[in-house]
Amino acid sequence: MSESKKRIGILTSGGDCPGLNAVIRGAVRAASTMNWEVIGFLDGYEGLLSPVRYQVLDRQSTAGIMHLGGTILGTTNKGHFITKVGHGDKTGLDPAVIAQTKETMAGLGIECLICIGGDGSLSTAQQLFEAGVKTIGVPKTIDNDIDATAMTFGFDSAVACVVDALDRLHTTARSHKRVMVLEVMGRYAGWIALHGGLAGGADVILIPEIPFDYEVINQVLLAREAEGTFSSMVVVAEGAKPKDGDYFTRHIAGTHGETALGGAGEQVARSIAEGTGKETRSVVLGHLQRGGNPTALDRILGTRFGVAAVDLAVAGQFGSMVSYQNYLVGSVAMIDAISKIKRVKPESQMVQTCREVGISFGEA
Ligand code: F6P
């Protein structure tokens, strides 16, 4: 590494998603075009702490990675930099962690840190910024639930995975005259279920933003049967919940009592089988939605986000987050993106479109 060049740090934090490597590659190429150097910290923010772990990134070391899922830098979901402890609960960063971060950056001569992450990781970036660390955020998540950006990379790849699953489930459902229930990810937002369900030809889509009624779902499926359609497809967001009910959660194996969203699909399938008498099967798509190669759209969006993050760094616009609006990549204040998550609006055009093609949201 040359002593004279300015340096940018970059890291990927939180759950992985397709397109992370496209962001890294885009940032490294843009930086090299501007004669800046890039240091990639390993395993998310954790790489900033002693023993400091990083890799010098250049055009050679990031060649041939754009099409790969995951992240070449590794990531950490929970660790010393956690600022969100649950649904909406926030906590402050340990001052010792902030001090070590500043020390590492000063030691390596790093001007600013590009933090690629979801709302929790961006909250960390914001807290570091408020503590005097120059950070720039890049919104990442398959859930598409980050506010102040129309879209995050990774979402399109996850939706493509849902559609592929539904295409496969349609043929077996039709052969057996069955109801297939597909549970998809998305946390407390229904974007993946909504877009995947519409593109995959679902008959019922259950999302967190529209509490559902078990009986209404049964009536919809029985009405289809009465009309002569004997197989049906139900997409259930993991965060879907019944009216007057709560989120479905499950224990995470290998932890001491930690829970995560899950089980909605199985419960809905059970209720359908009992309420309609139809043979019903449920499938949990799970982490297949997070793995694999990014779609063309996510490669392009990721590259554009990486380049834009470097542009912000060079322009000294710290505390900002790359944002995608009206087909253009710009920026917003990071604080505006993390104050709340972006959820599906029940009155939105997308939901209305679904209703008009006959998709039920299971509401009374
Ligand atoms: O936020 C991305 C996401 O895949 C959610 O859709 C899902 O609820 C969660 O992460 C799963 O997290 P983990 O990989 O820790 O099981």
PDB file of C-alpha atoms and ligand atoms in Angstrom, residues 77 142-143 185-187 238 287 290, ligand 1:
ATOM      1  CA  ASN A  77     -24.985 -10.697  12.927  1.00  0.00           C
ATOM      2  CA  ILE A 142     -33.384  -9.073   1.233  1.00  0.00           C
ATOM      3  CA  ASP A 143     -36.316  -7.769   3.314  1.00  0.00           C
ATOM      4  CA  MET A 185     -38.695 -14.386   4.950  1.00  0.00           C
ATOM      5  CA  GLY A 186     -39.033 -10.627   5.388  1.00  0.00           C
ATOM      6  CA  ARG A 187     -39.131 -10.050   9.160  1.00  0.00           C
ATOM      7  CA  GLU A 238     -42.789 -15.173   8.364  1.00  0.00           C
ATOM      8  CA  HIS A 287     -32.131 -19.264   3.879  1.00  0.00           C
ATOM      9  CA  ARG A 290     -30.409 -15.392   1.068  1.00  0.00           C
TER      10      ARG A 290
HETATM   11  O1  F6P B   1     -33.086  -9.787   7.605  1.00  0.00           O
HETATM   12  C1  F6P B   1     -32.815 -10.823   6.735  1.00  0.00           C
HETATM   13  C2  F6P B   1     -33.364 -12.122   7.269  1.00  0.00           C
HETATM   14  O2  F6P B   1     -33.088 -13.129   6.332  1.00  0.00           O
HETATM   15  C3  F6P B   1     -34.834 -12.098   7.628  1.00  0.00           C
HETATM   16  O3  F6P B   1     -35.682 -12.163   6.507  1.00  0.00           O
HETATM   17  C4  F6P B   1     -34.929 -13.278   8.548  1.00  0.00           C
HETATM   18  O4  F6P B   1     -35.988 -13.130   9.465  1.00  0.00           O
HETATM   19  C5  F6P B   1     -33.612 -13.229   9.276  1.00  0.00           C
HETATM   20  O5  F6P B   1     -32.726 -12.466   8.475  1.00  0.00           O
HETATM   21  C6  F6P B   1     -33.001 -14.577   9.547  1.00  0.00           C
HETATM   22  O6  F6P B   1     -31.855 -14.377  10.288  1.00  0.00           O
HETATM   23  P1  F6P B   1     -30.782 -15.524  10.601  1.00  0.00           P
HETATM   24  O7  F6P B   1     -29.940 -15.686   9.382  1.00  0.00           O
HETATM   25  O8  F6P B   1     -30.038 -14.983  11.751  1.00  0.00           O
HETATM   26  O9  F6P B   1     -31.550 -16.765  10.896  1.00  0.00           O
END
